[in-house]
PDB file of C-alpha atoms in Angstrom:
ATOM      1  CA  ASP A  14       0.000   0.000   0.000  1.00 70.00           C
ATOM      2  CA  GLY A  15       3.033   2.300  -0.123  1.00 77.00           C
ATOM      3  CA  MET A  16       3.004   2.844   3.658  1.00 79.00           C
ATOM      4  CA  ASP A  17       5.986   3.398   5.963  1.00 83.00           C
ATOM      5  CA  ILE A  18       6.292   0.188   8.023  1.00 83.00           C
ATOM      6  CA  LEU A  19       8.287   1.808  10.849  1.00 87.00           C
ATOM      7  CA  ALA A  20       5.805   4.674  11.174  1.00 87.00           C
ATOM      8  CA  ARG A  21       2.881   2.233  11.263  1.00 86.00           C
ATOM      9  CA  MET A  22       4.598   0.121  13.921  1.00 86.00           C
ATOM     10  CA  MET A  23       5.225   3.202  16.072  1.00 88.00           C
ATOM     11  CA  ALA A  24       1.637   4.388  15.660  1.00 86.00           C
ATOM     12  CA  GLY A  25       0.384   0.836  16.240  1.00 84.00           C
ATOM     13  CA  GLY A  26       2.453   0.562  19.417  1.00 85.00           C
ATOM     14  CA  ARG A  27       0.890   3.765  20.697  1.00 87.00           C
ATOM     15  CA  VAL A  28      -2.585   2.320  20.103  1.00 84.00           C
ATOM     16  CA  SER A  29      -1.774  -1.100  21.627  1.00 83.00           C
ATOM     17  CA  LEU A  30      -0.195   0.444  24.733  1.00 86.00           C
ATOM     18  CA  LEU A  31      -3.025   2.974  25.048  1.00 86.00           C
ATOM     19  CA  VAL A  32      -5.603   0.171  24.961  1.00 84.00           C
ATOM     20  CA  GLY A  33      -3.586  -1.807  27.528  1.00 85.00           C
ATOM     21  CA  PHE A  34      -3.146   1.034  30.026  1.00 87.00           C
ATOM     22  CA  VAL A  35      -6.677   2.443  29.716  1.00 89.00           C
ATOM     23  CA  VAL A  36      -8.314  -0.981  30.093  1.00 88.00           C
ATOM     24  CA  VAL A  37      -6.189  -1.895  33.128  1.00 88.00           C
ATOM     25  CA  ILE A  38      -6.838   1.477  34.830  1.00 90.00           C
ATOM     26  CA  LEU A  39     -10.602   1.270  34.246  1.00 91.00           C
ATOM     27  CA  GLU A  40     -10.612  -2.390  35.294  1.00 89.00           C
ATOM     28  CA  ILE A  41      -8.784  -1.550  38.557  1.00 88.00           C
ATOM     29  CA  ILE A  42     -11.112   1.371  39.371  1.00 89.00           C
ATOM     30  CA  LEU A  43     -14.285  -0.616  38.720  1.00 90.00           C
ATOM     31  CA  GLY A  44     -12.939  -3.760  40.393  1.00 89.00           C
ATOM     32  CA  VAL A  45     -11.845  -1.858  43.531  1.00 87.00           C
ATOM     33  CA  ILE A  46     -15.228  -0.154  43.897  1.00 88.00           C
ATOM     34  CA  MET A  47     -17.304  -3.308  43.388  1.00 89.00           C
ATOM     35  CA  GLY A  48     -14.944  -5.629  45.269  1.00 87.00           C
ATOM     36  CA  GLY A  49     -14.605  -3.167  48.158  1.00 84.00           C
ATOM     37  CA  ILE A  50     -18.374  -2.845  48.544  1.00 86.00           C
ATOM     38  CA  ALA A  51     -18.896  -6.625  48.284  1.00 86.00           C
ATOM     39  CA  GLY A  52     -16.137  -7.479  50.762  1.00 83.00           C
ATOM     40  CA  TYR A  53     -17.064  -4.874  53.359  1.00 79.00           C
ATOM     41  CA  PHE A  54     -20.844  -5.241  53.465  1.00 82.00           C
ATOM     42  CA  GLY A  55     -21.134  -8.977  52.758  1.00 78.00           C
ATOM     43  CA  GLY A  56     -24.594 -10.546  52.901  1.00 83.00           C
ATOM     44  CA  TRP A  57     -26.969 -10.063  49.981  1.00 86.00           C
ATOM     45  CA  ILE A  58     -24.876  -7.203  48.520  1.00 87.00           C
ATOM     46  CA  ASP A  59     -21.870  -9.527  48.300  1.00 86.00           C
ATOM     47  CA  ASN A  60     -24.030 -12.281  46.777  1.00 90.00           C
ATOM     48  CA  VAL A  61     -25.478  -9.980  44.092  1.00 90.00           C
ATOM     49  CA  ILE A  62     -22.087  -8.540  43.058  1.00 89.00           C
ATOM     50  CA  MET A  63     -20.391 -11.945  43.025  1.00 89.00           C
ATOM     51  CA  ARG A  64     -23.195 -13.495  40.959  1.00 90.00           C
ATOM     52  CA  VAL A  65     -22.838 -10.652  38.444  1.00 88.00           C
ATOM     53  CA  CYS A  66     -19.099 -11.427  38.324  1.00 88.00           C
ATOM     54  CA  ASP A  67     -19.859 -15.120  37.783  1.00 87.00           C
ATOM     55  CA  VAL A  68     -22.197 -14.315  34.895  1.00 87.00           C
ATOM     56  CA  LEU A  69     -19.659 -11.991  33.234  1.00 84.00           C
ATOM     57  CA  MET A  70     -16.844 -14.532  33.616  1.00 84.00           C
ATOM     58  CA  CYS A  71     -19.024 -17.213  31.990  1.00 85.00           C
ATOM     59  CA  LEU A  72     -19.883 -15.122  28.920  1.00 79.00           C
ATOM     60  CA  PRO A  73     -18.310 -16.345  25.661  1.00 79.00           C
ATOM     61  CA  GLY A  74     -16.136 -13.333  24.894  1.00 71.00           C
ATOM     62  CA  VAL A  75     -15.153 -13.923  21.259  1.00 72.00           C
ATOM     63  CA  PRO A  76     -18.662 -14.831  19.949  1.00 78.00           C
ATOM     64  CA  ILE A  77     -20.102 -11.712  21.588  1.00 77.00           C
ATOM     65  CA  LEU A  78     -17.341  -9.622  20.021  1.00 73.00           C
ATOM     66  CA  LEU A  79     -18.126 -11.212  16.645  1.00 74.00           C
ATOM     67  CA  ILE A  80     -21.728 -10.011  16.991  1.00 78.00           C
ATOM     68  CA  ILE A  81     -20.628  -6.518  18.068  1.00 74.00           C
ATOM     69  CA  SER A  82     -18.100  -6.333  15.218  1.00 71.00           C
ATOM     70  CA  THR A  83     -20.784  -7.319  12.681  1.00 74.00           C
ATOM     71  CA  ILE A  84     -23.095  -4.601  14.019  1.00 75.00           C
ATOM     72  CA  LEU A  85     -20.290  -2.016  13.848  1.00 70.00           C
ATOM     73  CA  ASP A  86     -19.398  -3.038  10.299  1.00 69.00           C
ATOM     74  CA  ALA A  87     -23.037  -2.627   9.262  1.00 72.00           C
ATOM     75  CA  SER A  88     -23.179   0.768  11.011  1.00 71.00           C
ATOM     76  CA  ASP A  89     -19.951   1.947   9.303  1.00 69.00           C
ATOM     77  CA  ILE A  90     -18.446   3.178  12.592  1.00 69.00           C
ATOM     78  CA  ASP A  91     -15.223   5.194  12.248  1.00 69.00           C
ATOM     79  CA  ALA A  92     -12.009   3.278  13.097  1.00 66.00           C
ATOM     80  CA  LYS A  93     -11.180   5.761  15.874  1.00 69.00           C
ATOM     81  CA  TYR A  94     -14.407   4.993  17.721  1.00 75.00           C
ATOM     82  CA  ARG A  95     -13.891   1.247  17.360  1.00 75.00           C
ATOM     83  CA  ILE A  96     -10.793   1.659  19.546  1.00 78.00           C
ATOM     84  CA  TYR A  97     -12.897   3.228  22.316  1.00 81.00           C
ATOM     85  CA  LEU A  98     -15.540   0.514  22.007  1.00 80.00           C
ATOM     86  CA  LEU A  99     -12.825  -2.154  22.197  1.00 78.00           C
ATOM     87  CA  MET A 100     -11.538  -0.577  25.430  1.00 82.00           C
ATOM     88  CA  VAL A 101     -15.050  -0.581  26.915  1.00 85.00           C
ATOM     89  CA  TYR A 102     -15.606  -4.217  25.956  1.00 82.00           C
ATOM     90  CA  LEU A 103     -12.259  -5.429  27.335  1.00 82.00           C
ATOM     91  CA  THR A 104     -12.919  -3.529  30.579  1.00 86.00           C
ATOM     92  CA  PHE A 105     -16.421  -5.021  30.804  1.00 85.00           C
ATOM     93  CA  ILE A 106     -15.137  -8.617  30.638  1.00 83.00           C
ATOM     94  CA  SER A 107     -12.008  -8.008  32.789  1.00 83.00           C
ATOM     95  CA  TRP A 108     -13.144  -6.243  35.971  1.00 86.00           C
ATOM     96  CA  PRO A 109     -14.664  -9.313  37.735  1.00 87.00           C
ATOM     97  CA  GLY A 110     -11.171 -10.761  38.303  1.00 85.00           C
ATOM     98  CA  THR A 111     -10.044  -7.578  40.075  1.00 86.00           C
ATOM     99  CA  ALA A 112     -13.270  -7.422  42.085  1.00 88.00           C
ATOM    100  CA  ARG A 113     -12.747 -10.995  43.316  1.00 88.00           C
ATOM    101  CA  LEU A 114      -9.154 -10.228  44.328  1.00 85.00           C
ATOM    102  CA  VAL A 115     -10.148  -7.090  46.261  1.00 85.00           C
ATOM    103  CA  ARG A 116     -13.124  -8.808  47.909  1.00 86.00           C
ATOM    104  CA  GLY A 117     -10.981 -11.713  49.112  1.00 84.00           C
ATOM    105  CA  GLN A 118      -8.393  -9.384  50.654  1.00 81.00           C
ATOM    106  CA  ILE A 119     -11.005  -7.169  52.319  1.00 82.00           C
ATOM    107  CA  LEU A 120     -12.841 -10.163  53.799  1.00 81.00           C
ATOM    108  CA  SER A 121      -9.631 -11.076  55.640  1.00 79.00           C
ATOM    109  CA  LEU A 122      -8.910  -7.487  56.714  1.00 78.00           C
ATOM    110  CA  ARG A 123     -12.287  -6.202  57.861  1.00 75.00           C
ATOM    111  CA  GLU A 124     -12.285  -8.202  61.142  1.00 74.00           C
ATOM    112  CA  GLN A 125      -8.874  -6.949  62.268  1.00 76.00           C
ATOM    113  CA  GLU A 126      -8.311  -4.537  65.152  1.00 76.00           C
ATOM    114  CA  PHE A 127      -7.745  -1.400  63.103  1.00 76.00           C
ATOM    115  CA  MET A 128     -11.160  -1.826  61.455  1.00 74.00           C
ATOM    116  CA  VAL A 129     -12.809  -2.271  64.867  1.00 74.00           C
ATOM    117  CA  ALA A 130     -11.142   1.011  65.827  1.00 80.00           C
ATOM    118  CA  THR A 131     -12.541   2.804  62.762  1.00 75.00           C
ATOM    119  CA  GLU A 132     -16.049   1.627  63.676  1.00 74.00           C
ATOM    120  CA  ALA A 133     -15.597   2.717  67.300  1.00 76.00           C
ATOM    121  CA  THR A 134     -14.476   6.212  66.252  1.00 78.00           C
ATOM    122  CA  GLY A 135     -17.497   6.617  63.946  1.00 76.00           C
ATOM    123  CA  ILE A 136     -15.639   6.998  60.637  1.00 78.00           C
ATOM    124  CA  ARG A 137     -18.081   6.852  57.738  1.00 78.00           C
ATOM    125  CA  VAL A 138     -18.285   3.656  55.695  1.00 76.00           C
ATOM    126  CA  SER A 139     -16.850   5.040  52.430  1.00 76.00           C
ATOM    127  CA  LYS A 140     -13.767   6.284  54.294  1.00 78.00           C
ATOM    128  CA  ARG A 141     -13.343   2.922  56.042  1.00 78.00           C
ATOM    129  CA  ILE A 142     -13.373   1.101  52.704  1.00 75.00           C
ATOM    130  CA  PHE A 143     -11.312   3.419  50.499  1.00 76.00           C
ATOM    131  CA  LYS A 144      -8.926   4.962  53.055  1.00 77.00           C
ATOM    132  CA  HIS A 145      -8.276   2.073  55.443  1.00 76.00           C
ATOM    133  CA  LEU A 146      -9.045  -1.173  53.594  1.00 79.00           C
ATOM    134  CA  VAL A 147      -8.184  -0.548  49.924  1.00 77.00           C
ATOM    135  CA  PRO A 148      -4.645   0.823  50.621  1.00 78.00           C
ATOM    136  CA  ASN A 149      -3.810  -2.548  52.189  1.00 78.00           C
ATOM    137  CA  VAL A 150      -4.699  -4.230  48.869  1.00 80.00           C
ATOM    138  CA  ILE A 151      -2.635  -1.870  46.673  1.00 79.00           C
ATOM    139  CA  PRO A 152       0.538  -4.068  46.550  1.00 78.00           C
ATOM    140  CA  GLN A 153      -1.491  -6.992  45.186  1.00 79.00           C
ATOM    141  CA  LEU A 154      -3.316  -4.653  42.805  1.00 82.00           C
ATOM    142  CA  ILE A 155      -0.050  -3.277  41.396  1.00 82.00           C
ATOM    143  CA  VAL A 156       1.195  -6.796  40.680  1.00 79.00           C
ATOM    144  CA  PHE A 157      -2.188  -7.794  39.226  1.00 80.00           C
ATOM    145  CA  ALA A 158      -2.228  -4.696  36.990  1.00 83.00           C
ATOM    146  CA  THR A 159       1.277  -5.191  35.591  1.00 82.00           C
ATOM    147  CA  MET A 160       0.600  -8.860  34.861  1.00 77.00           C
ATOM    148  CA  GLY A 161      -2.783  -7.923  33.353  1.00 80.00           C
ATOM    149  CA  LEU A 162      -1.239  -5.325  31.010  1.00 81.00           C
ATOM    150  CA  GLY A 163       0.437  -8.062  29.009  1.00 78.00           C
ATOM    151  CA  ASP A 164      -2.813 -10.020  28.841  1.00 80.00           C
ATOM    152  CA  VAL A 165      -4.753  -6.993  27.551  1.00 81.00           C
ATOM    153  CA  ILE A 166      -2.132  -6.225  24.886  1.00 80.00           C
ATOM    154  CA  LEU A 167      -2.254  -9.871  23.751  1.00 78.00           C
ATOM    155  CA  ALA A 168      -6.071  -9.794  23.731  1.00 79.00           C
ATOM    156  CA  GLU A 169      -6.098  -6.606  21.639  1.00 77.00           C
ATOM    157  CA  ALA A 170      -3.521  -8.055  19.233  1.00 75.00           C
ATOM    158  CA  THR A 171      -5.492 -11.293  18.897  1.00 75.00           C
ATOM    159  CA  LEU A 172      -8.810  -9.517  18.284  1.00 75.00           C
ATOM    160  CA  SER A 173      -7.257  -7.121  15.765  1.00 72.00           C
ATOM    161  CA  PHE A 174      -5.556 -10.050  13.998  1.00 68.00           C
ATOM    162  CA  LEU A 175      -8.951 -11.743  13.700  1.00 68.00           C
ATOM    163  CA  GLY A 176     -10.398  -8.525  12.269  1.00 65.00           C
ATOM    164  CA  LEU A 177     -12.609  -7.947  15.323  1.00 68.00           C
ATOM    165  CA  GLY A 178     -10.747  -5.058  16.907  1.00 69.00           C
ATOM    166  CA  ILE A 179      -8.954  -2.144  15.310  1.00 72.00           C
ATOM    167  CA  LYS A 180      -9.597  -1.982  11.572  1.00 71.00           C
ATOM    168  CA  TYR A 181      -7.566  -0.711   8.633  1.00 69.00           C
ATOM    169  CA  PRO A 182      -6.425   2.051   8.063  1.00 71.00           C
ATOM    170  CA  ALA A 183      -5.970   2.491  11.838  1.00 73.00           C
ATOM    171  CA  ALA A 184      -2.854   0.641  13.008  1.00 79.00           C
ATOM    172  CA  SER A 185      -2.157  -1.582  15.987  1.00 79.00           C
ATOM    173  CA  TRP A 186       0.367  -4.381  16.284  1.00 81.00           C
ATOM    174  CA  GLY A 187      -2.398  -6.945  15.882  1.00 78.00           C
ATOM    175  CA  SER A 188      -3.882  -5.307  12.802  1.00 78.00           C
ATOM    176  CA  ILE A 189      -0.391  -5.041  11.235  1.00 80.00           C
ATOM    177  CA  ILE A 190       0.044  -8.806  11.627  1.00 79.00           C
ATOM    178  CA  ASN A 191      -3.426  -9.187  10.104  1.00 75.00           C
ATOM    179  CA  ALA A 192      -1.823  -8.067   6.813  1.00 72.00           C
ATOM    180  CA  VAL A 193      -0.442 -11.614   6.561  1.00 73.00           C
ATOM    181  CA  ASN A 194      -3.530 -13.006   4.870  1.00 70.00           C
ATOM    182  CA  ASP A 195      -1.893 -15.774   2.794  1.00 69.00           C
ATOM    183  CA  SER A 196       1.249 -17.903   2.631  1.00 75.00           C
ATOM    184  CA  TYR A 197       2.811 -15.765  -0.114  1.00 76.00           C
ATOM    185  CA  VAL A 198       2.784 -12.644   2.058  1.00 73.00           C
ATOM    186  CA  MET A 199       3.970 -14.654   5.081  1.00 76.00           C
ATOM    187  CA  THR A 200       7.052 -15.961   3.281  1.00 79.00           C
ATOM    188  CA  ASN A 201       7.962 -13.011   1.035  1.00 80.00           C
ATOM    189  CA  TYR A 202       7.099  -9.986   3.186  1.00 78.00           C
ATOM    190  CA  LEU A 203       8.672 -10.845   6.538  1.00 81.00           C
ATOM    191  CA  PHE A 204       9.511  -7.184   7.153  1.00 82.00           C
ATOM    192  CA  VAL A 205       5.782  -6.402   7.379  1.00 79.00           C
ATOM    193  CA  TRP A 206       4.757  -8.732  10.204  1.00 80.00           C
ATOM    194  CA  VAL A 207       7.845 -10.105  12.004  1.00 84.00           C
ATOM    195  CA  PRO A 208       8.824  -6.777  13.684  1.00 86.00           C
ATOM    196  CA  ALA A 209       5.274  -6.271  14.984  1.00 84.00           C
ATOM    197  CA  GLY A 210       5.256  -9.817  16.391  1.00 83.00           C
ATOM    198  CA  LEU A 211       8.623  -9.236  18.089  1.00 88.00           C
ATOM    199  CA  LEU A 212       7.380  -5.977  19.605  1.00 88.00           C
ATOM    200  CA  ILE A 213       4.334  -7.753  21.064  1.00 85.00           C
ATOM    201  CA  LEU A 214       6.602 -10.485  22.467  1.00 86.00           C
ATOM    202  CA  LEU A 215       9.085  -8.033  24.020  1.00 89.00           C
ATOM    203  CA  THR A 216       6.387  -5.760  25.476  1.00 87.00           C
ATOM    204  CA  VAL A 217       4.427  -8.581  27.101  1.00 84.00           C
ATOM    205  CA  LEU A 218       7.649 -10.126  28.438  1.00 87.00           C
ATOM    206  CA  ALA A 219       8.685  -6.749  29.879  1.00 87.00           C
ATOM    207  CA  PHE A 220       5.396  -6.262  31.728  1.00 84.00           C
ATOM    208  CA  ASN A 221       5.469  -9.844  33.017  1.00 81.00           C
ATOM    209  CA  PHE A 222       9.016  -9.361  34.347  1.00 84.00           C
ATOM    210  CA  ILE A 223       7.941  -6.124  36.037  1.00 84.00           C
ATOM    211  CA  GLY A 224       4.994  -7.974  37.601  1.00 78.00           C
ATOM    212  CA  ASP A 225       7.266 -10.777  38.849  1.00 78.00           C
ATOM    213  CA  GLY A 226       9.700  -8.246  40.320  1.00 81.00           C
ATOM    214  CA  LEU A 227       6.962  -6.287  42.070  1.00 78.00           C
ATOM    215  CA  ARG A 228       5.433  -9.489  43.435  1.00 73.00           C
ATOM    216  CA  ASP A 229       8.786 -10.446  44.976  1.00 74.00           C
ATOM    217  CA  ALA A 230       9.377  -6.915  46.262  1.00 76.00           C
ATOM    218  CA  PHE A 231       5.982  -6.670  47.979  1.00 69.00           C
ATOM    219  CA  ASP A 232       6.017 -10.208  49.391  1.00 60.00           C
ATOM    220  CA  PRO A 233       6.889  -9.923  53.115  1.00 56.00           C
ATOM    221  CA  LYS A 234       7.881 -13.614  53.215  1.00 53.00           C
ATOM    222  CA  MET A 235      10.651 -13.172  50.651  1.00 56.00           C
ATOM    223  CA  LYS A 236      14.132 -13.148  52.144  1.00 52.00           C
ATOM    224  CA  ARG A 237      16.011 -10.075  51.011  1.00 51.00           C
TER     225      ARG A 237
END
């Protein structure tokens, strides 16, 4: 198509990383709010939120995205807005994992002495959850977020490769690899798709190494 491969890879990297960071940030915010409420209040509130999480985790993600993609293709939605819709969808199917993590940590923390003290001093509930409970979960959340960044980037690349995510002429690493649509291109135009694949590999590896390092750094049982 007469396009600059390096420029497209740089622009595609910006899109892939943007999708990864935005989805993880939204997923953490939504997961902390819902998990914090479920873990602190318990009872029927916990049951309702956890059942919603169960339903979302059981949804077949790719078939639903196929339906959404077909609707968007029929509606002739601009490529720029497809990126935003992809972020919303990935956030929608990802936040239950964060909510479960936060809920589990808060269930173990809410009966400790410092929480009894907050109740005795009359601190309002929202402050108890988000100022006293959630900060104790932040180390686990940081590790979860860094490990999840690689997963989101891989999910975006996979969906774009399948033609369900970011569409031409917009670029992402997945949509660049999608240019390999037959064996002739795969064998004769290595410079088109191999660099994008290597960038995905290196980026996901980097975030996974950061997650492993943070997990070891925050683990009080690790011998320094």
